[in-house]
Short mmCIF file of C-alpha atoms in Angstrom, two decimals:
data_model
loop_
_atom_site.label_atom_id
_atom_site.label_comp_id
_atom_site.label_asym_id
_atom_site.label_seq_id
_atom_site.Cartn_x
_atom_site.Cartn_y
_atom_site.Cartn_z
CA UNK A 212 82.72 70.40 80.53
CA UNK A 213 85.05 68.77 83.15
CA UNK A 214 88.23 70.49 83.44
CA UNK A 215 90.92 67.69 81.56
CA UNK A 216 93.86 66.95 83.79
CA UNK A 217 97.09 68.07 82.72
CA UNK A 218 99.11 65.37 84.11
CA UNK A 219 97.91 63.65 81.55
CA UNK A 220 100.03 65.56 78.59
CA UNK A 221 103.35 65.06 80.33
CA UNK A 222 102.17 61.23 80.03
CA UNK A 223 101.37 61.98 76.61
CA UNK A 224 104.52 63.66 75.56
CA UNK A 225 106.48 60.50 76.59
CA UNK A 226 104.23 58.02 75.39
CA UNK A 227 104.84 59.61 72.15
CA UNK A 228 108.38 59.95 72.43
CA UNK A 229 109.05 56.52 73.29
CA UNK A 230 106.15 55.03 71.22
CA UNK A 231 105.90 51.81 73.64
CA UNK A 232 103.83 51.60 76.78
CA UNK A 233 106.58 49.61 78.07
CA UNK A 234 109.25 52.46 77.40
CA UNK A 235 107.14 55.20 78.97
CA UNK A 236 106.37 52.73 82.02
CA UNK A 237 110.48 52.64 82.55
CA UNK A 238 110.72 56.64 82.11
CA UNK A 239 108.06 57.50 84.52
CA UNK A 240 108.90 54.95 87.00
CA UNK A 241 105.16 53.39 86.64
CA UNK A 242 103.97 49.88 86.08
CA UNK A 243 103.35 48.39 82.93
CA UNK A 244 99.63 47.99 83.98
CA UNK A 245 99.45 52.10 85.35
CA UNK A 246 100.72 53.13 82.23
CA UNK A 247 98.57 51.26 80.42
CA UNK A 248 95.51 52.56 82.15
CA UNK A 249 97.25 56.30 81.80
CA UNK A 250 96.96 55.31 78.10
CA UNK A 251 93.31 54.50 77.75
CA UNK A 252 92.67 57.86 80.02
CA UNK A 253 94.26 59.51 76.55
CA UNK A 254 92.26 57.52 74.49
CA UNK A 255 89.58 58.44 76.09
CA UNK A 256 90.01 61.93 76.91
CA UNK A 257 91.35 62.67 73.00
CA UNK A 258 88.66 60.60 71.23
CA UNK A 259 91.56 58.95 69.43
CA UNK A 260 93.67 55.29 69.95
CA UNK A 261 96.92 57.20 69.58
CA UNK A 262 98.94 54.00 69.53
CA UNK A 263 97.59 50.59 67.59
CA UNK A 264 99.50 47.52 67.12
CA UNK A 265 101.27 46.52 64.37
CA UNK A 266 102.81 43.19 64.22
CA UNK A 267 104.55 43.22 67.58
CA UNK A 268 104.74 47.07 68.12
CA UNK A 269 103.04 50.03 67.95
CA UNK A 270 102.87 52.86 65.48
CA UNK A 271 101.21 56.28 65.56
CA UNK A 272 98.17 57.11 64.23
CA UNK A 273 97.78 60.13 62.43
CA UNK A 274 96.21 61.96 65.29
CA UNK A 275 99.30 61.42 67.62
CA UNK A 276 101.66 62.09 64.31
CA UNK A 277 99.92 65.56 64.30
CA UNK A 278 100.45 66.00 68.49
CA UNK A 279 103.71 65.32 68.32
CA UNK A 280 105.52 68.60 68.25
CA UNK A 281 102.32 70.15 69.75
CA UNK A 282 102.23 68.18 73.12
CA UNK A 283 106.25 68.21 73.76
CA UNK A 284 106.15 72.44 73.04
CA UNK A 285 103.28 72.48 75.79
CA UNK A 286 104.81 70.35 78.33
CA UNK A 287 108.08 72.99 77.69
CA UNK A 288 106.79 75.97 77.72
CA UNK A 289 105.07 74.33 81.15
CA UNK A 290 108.09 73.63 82.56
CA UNK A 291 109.65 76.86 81.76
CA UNK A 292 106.59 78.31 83.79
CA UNK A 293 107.21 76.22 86.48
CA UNK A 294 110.99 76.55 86.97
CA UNK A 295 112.56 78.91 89.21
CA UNK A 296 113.93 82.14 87.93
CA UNK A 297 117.41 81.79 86.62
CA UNK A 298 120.63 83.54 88.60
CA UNK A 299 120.51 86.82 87.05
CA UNK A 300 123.16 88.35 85.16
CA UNK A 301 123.75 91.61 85.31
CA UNK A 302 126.05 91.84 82.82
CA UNK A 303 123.34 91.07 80.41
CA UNK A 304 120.96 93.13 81.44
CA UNK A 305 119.16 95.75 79.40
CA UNK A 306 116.74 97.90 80.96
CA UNK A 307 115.74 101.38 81.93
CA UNK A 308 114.81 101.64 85.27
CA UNK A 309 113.13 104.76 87.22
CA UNK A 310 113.58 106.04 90.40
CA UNK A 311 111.56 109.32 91.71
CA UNK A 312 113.35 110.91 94.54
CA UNK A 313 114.81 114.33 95.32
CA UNK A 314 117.28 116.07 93.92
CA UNK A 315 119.43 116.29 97.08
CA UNK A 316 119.77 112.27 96.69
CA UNK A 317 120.49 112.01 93.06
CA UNK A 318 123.34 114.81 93.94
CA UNK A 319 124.43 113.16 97.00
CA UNK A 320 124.10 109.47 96.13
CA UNK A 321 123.68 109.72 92.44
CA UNK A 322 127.46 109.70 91.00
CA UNK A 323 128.28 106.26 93.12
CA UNK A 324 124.62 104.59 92.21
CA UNK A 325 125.52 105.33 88.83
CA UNK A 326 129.09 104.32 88.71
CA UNK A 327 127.94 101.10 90.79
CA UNK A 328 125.61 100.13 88.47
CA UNK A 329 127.53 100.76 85.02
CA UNK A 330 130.41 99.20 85.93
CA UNK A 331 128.23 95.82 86.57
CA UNK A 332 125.55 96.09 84.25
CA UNK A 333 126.65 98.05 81.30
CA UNK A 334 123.44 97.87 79.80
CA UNK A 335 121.20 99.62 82.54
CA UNK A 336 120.43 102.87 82.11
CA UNK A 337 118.87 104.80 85.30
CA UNK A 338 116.21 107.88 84.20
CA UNK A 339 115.51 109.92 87.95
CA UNK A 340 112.40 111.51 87.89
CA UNK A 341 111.36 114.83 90.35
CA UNK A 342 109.48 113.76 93.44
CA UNK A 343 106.63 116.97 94.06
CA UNK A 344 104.83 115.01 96.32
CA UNK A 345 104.32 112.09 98.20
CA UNK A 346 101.35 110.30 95.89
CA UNK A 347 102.17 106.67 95.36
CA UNK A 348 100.18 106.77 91.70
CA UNK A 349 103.27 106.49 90.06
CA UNK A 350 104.43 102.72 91.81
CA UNK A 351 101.55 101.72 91.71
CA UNK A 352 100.83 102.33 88.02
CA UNK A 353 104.04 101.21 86.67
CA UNK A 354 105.25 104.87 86.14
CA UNK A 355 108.18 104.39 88.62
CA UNK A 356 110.02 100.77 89.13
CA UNK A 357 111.67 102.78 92.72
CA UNK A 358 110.88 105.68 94.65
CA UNK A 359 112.85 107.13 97.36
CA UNK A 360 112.49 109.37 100.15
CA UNK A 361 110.74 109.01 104.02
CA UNK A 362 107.50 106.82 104.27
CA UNK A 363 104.77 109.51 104.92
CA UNK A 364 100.95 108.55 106.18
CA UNK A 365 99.39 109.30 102.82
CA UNK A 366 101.69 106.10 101.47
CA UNK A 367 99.44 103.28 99.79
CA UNK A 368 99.50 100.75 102.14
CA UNK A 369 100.56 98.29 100.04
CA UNK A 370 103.89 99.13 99.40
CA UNK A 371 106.90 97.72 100.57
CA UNK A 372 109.81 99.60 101.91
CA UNK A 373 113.13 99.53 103.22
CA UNK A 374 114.97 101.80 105.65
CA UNK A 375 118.24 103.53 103.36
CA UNK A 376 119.69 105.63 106.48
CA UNK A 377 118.41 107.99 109.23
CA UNK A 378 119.20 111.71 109.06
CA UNK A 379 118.75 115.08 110.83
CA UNK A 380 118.34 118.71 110.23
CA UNK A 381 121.25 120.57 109.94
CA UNK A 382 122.06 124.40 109.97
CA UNK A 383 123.67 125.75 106.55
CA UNK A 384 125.15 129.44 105.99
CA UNK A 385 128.02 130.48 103.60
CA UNK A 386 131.56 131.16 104.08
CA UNK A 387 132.04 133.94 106.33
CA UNK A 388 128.27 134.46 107.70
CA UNK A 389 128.10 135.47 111.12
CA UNK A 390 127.32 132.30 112.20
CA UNK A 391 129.72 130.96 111.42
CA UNK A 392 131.49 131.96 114.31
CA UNK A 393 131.03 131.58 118.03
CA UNK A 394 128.30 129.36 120.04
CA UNK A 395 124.98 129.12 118.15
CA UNK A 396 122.47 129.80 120.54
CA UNK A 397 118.21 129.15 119.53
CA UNK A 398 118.45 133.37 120.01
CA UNK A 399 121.31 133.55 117.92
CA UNK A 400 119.46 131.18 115.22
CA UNK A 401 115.82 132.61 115.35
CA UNK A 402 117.61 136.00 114.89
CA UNK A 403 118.65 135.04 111.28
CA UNK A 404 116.73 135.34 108.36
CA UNK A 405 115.56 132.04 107.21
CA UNK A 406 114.70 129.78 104.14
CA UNK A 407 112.02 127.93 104.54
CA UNK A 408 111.94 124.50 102.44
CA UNK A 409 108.34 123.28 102.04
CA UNK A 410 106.87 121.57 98.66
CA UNK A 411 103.41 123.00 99.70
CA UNK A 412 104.30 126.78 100.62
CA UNK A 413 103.96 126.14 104.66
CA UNK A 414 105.67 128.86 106.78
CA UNK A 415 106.47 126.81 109.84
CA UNK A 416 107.52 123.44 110.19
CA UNK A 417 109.37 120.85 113.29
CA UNK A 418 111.93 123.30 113.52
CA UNK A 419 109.76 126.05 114.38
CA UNK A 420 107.95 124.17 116.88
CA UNK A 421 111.00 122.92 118.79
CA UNK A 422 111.85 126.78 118.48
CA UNK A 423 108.99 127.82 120.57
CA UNK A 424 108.23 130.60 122.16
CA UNK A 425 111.44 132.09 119.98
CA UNK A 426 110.29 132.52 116.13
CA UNK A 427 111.89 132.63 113.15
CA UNK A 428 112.13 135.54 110.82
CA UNK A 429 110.80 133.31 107.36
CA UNK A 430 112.36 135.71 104.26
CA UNK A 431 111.25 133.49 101.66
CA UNK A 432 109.98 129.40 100.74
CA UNK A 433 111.40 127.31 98.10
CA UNK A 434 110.79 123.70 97.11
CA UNK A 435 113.64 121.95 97.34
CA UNK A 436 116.66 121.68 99.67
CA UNK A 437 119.21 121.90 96.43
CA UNK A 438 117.52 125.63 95.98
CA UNK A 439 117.64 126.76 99.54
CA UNK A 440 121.29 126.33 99.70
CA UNK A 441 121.90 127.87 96.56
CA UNK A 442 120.33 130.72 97.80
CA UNK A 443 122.28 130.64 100.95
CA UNK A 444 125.60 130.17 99.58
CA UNK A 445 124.60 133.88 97.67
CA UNK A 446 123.30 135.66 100.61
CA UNK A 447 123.43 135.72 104.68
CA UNK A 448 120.02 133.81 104.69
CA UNK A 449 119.97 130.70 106.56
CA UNK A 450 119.09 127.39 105.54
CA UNK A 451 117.84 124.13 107.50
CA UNK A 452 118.82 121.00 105.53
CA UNK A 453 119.28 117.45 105.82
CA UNK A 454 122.56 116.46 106.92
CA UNK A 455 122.88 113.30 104.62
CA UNK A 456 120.42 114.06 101.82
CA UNK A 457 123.10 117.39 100.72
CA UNK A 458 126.85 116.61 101.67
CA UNK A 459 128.28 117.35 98.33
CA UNK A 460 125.83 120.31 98.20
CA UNK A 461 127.00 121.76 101.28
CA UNK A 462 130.95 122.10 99.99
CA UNK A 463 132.41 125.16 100.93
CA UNK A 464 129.90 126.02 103.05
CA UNK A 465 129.37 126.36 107.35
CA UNK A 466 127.36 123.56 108.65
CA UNK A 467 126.06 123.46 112.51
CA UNK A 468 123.88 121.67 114.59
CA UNK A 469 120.62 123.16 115.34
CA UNK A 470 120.21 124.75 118.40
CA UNK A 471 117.06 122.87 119.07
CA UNK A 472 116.74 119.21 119.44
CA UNK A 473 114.52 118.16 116.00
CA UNK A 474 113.60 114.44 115.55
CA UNK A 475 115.74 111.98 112.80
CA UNK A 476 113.84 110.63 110.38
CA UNK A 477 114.76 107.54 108.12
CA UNK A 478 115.00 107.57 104.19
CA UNK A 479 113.52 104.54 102.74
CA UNK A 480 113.39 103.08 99.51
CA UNK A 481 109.46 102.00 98.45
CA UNK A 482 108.66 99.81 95.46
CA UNK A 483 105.27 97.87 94.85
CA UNK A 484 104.81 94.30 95.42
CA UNK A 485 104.53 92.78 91.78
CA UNK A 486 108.00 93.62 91.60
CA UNK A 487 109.06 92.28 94.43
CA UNK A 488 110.31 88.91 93.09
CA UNK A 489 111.71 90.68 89.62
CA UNK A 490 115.66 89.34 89.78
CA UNK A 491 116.36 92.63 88.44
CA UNK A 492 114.64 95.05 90.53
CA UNK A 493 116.00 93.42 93.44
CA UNK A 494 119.50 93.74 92.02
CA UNK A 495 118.76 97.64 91.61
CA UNK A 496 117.64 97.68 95.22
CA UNK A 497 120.84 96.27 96.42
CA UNK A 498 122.78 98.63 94.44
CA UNK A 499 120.79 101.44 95.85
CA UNK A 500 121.34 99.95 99.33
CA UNK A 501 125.15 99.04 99.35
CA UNK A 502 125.95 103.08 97.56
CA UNK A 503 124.08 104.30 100.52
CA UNK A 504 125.77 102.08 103.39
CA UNK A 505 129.19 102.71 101.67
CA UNK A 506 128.39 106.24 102.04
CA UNK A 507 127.70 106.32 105.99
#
């Protein structure tokens, strides 16, 4: 079977509205004579006259009586397909949305993101999940509407992504600790006994290798960079941290460059592309992005 054309039911829908050849003609900016031929392409496509003369007009038949309604909710809903998305309004939203990242972020970042977003869309509710690793499963099956953290290899390629800020590794000791006094040399550094933050138990990581030949004396590995500086601010071990990613974390604490030059690295924000064009995601990824620039 021939595929119909669907021009033909917005012809339809005013044909039946106006009920006069004539009247449809003026609507559609056609001739009499094209909308007369549109006509007998409905005839012929429905297997029905649709509009017979009576006297000198035309009435329905019962076929186009019972298309009415039918024919002018198609061409709608069409139209409604066809339109551009509306403005969004916030204000009227009401969604959950999730976002995996790390726990240093939601500390850091989380309060104003929060704040930011109530105060314009009271209806929004934000659920932040843990981030243990770096699979992009969870985007890319719906899991997760926004995931933040830095772009690694293993990323799907699909993805899109935005750059949030850059950062750098910092040195973190509490209150007091020796080093937090006088020149920190890479001796004076390596000396210290360390925390090393690493989601899959690694021992060494950039730091070490810009360290080299001096090593670090390791005491123990944790997971997470909100961990490592708990245990710091309880001991005299050392911790490595982003700069950025813990400010709040880091209050009442020593902070101090690294000894060792250790490359930035930029925090993005990744999201998959059937969401792309969602009014509302892209309203929670300007809210994620204006909390973070506010925050430089």
């Amino acid at each position: 079977m021939a595929t119909p054309d669907f021009n033909l039911l917005v012809t339809l829908d005013v044909l039946l509205a106006e009920g006069s050849v004539a009247g449809a003609a003026r609507r559609l900016r056609l001739s009499p004579s094209a909308m007369s031929r549109a006509l007998a392409r409905l005839r012929e496509t429905t297997g029905d006259p649709l509009l017979v003369r009576a006297g000198r007009g035309l009435v329905y038949t019962p076929r186009a009586l019972e298309l009415c309604g039918q024919v002018r909710q198609l061409v709608q809903d069409a139209q409604a397909v066809l339109r551009p998305t509306e403005v969004l309004q916030p204000s009227q939203l009401a969604r959950t949305f999730t976002l995996r990242t790390s726990e240093g972020f939601v500390e850091c970042f989380g309060p104003g993101l929060i704040a930011r977003v109530g105060a314009e869309a009271p209806g929004v509710r934000l659920c932040f999940v843990q981030k243990p690793d770096k699979d992009s499963a969870p985007l890319r099956e719906g899991a997760v509407d926004l995931e933040i953290g830095v772009v690694g290899s293993t990323a799907a390629p699909e993805l899109l992504t935005q750059a949030l800020f850059r950062d750098r590794f910092i040195g973190v000791v509490r209150a007091g600790h020796a080093l937090s006094q006088g020149q920190i040399t890479p001796a004076r550094y390596a000396k210290g006994q360390h925390i090393s933050v690493s989601r899959r138990g690694l021992f060494k990581g950039a730091i070490d290798e810009a360290l080299e030949p001096l090593q670090r004396d390791i005491a123990t590995i944790v997971g997470g960079f909100s961990t490592a500086l708990a245990l710091a601010r309880a001991s005299d071990l050392v911790a490595s941290v982003p700069g950025r990613h813990t400010g709040i974390l880091r209050e009442g604490m020593h902070s101090f460059d690294l000894p060792v030059a250790t490359p930035e690295f930029t925090v993005s924000m990744l999201w998959h592309p059937r969401l792309d064009a969602d009014p509302a995601q892209r309203w929670l990824r300007g809210c994620v992005r204006e909390v973070c620039r506010s925050m430089d």
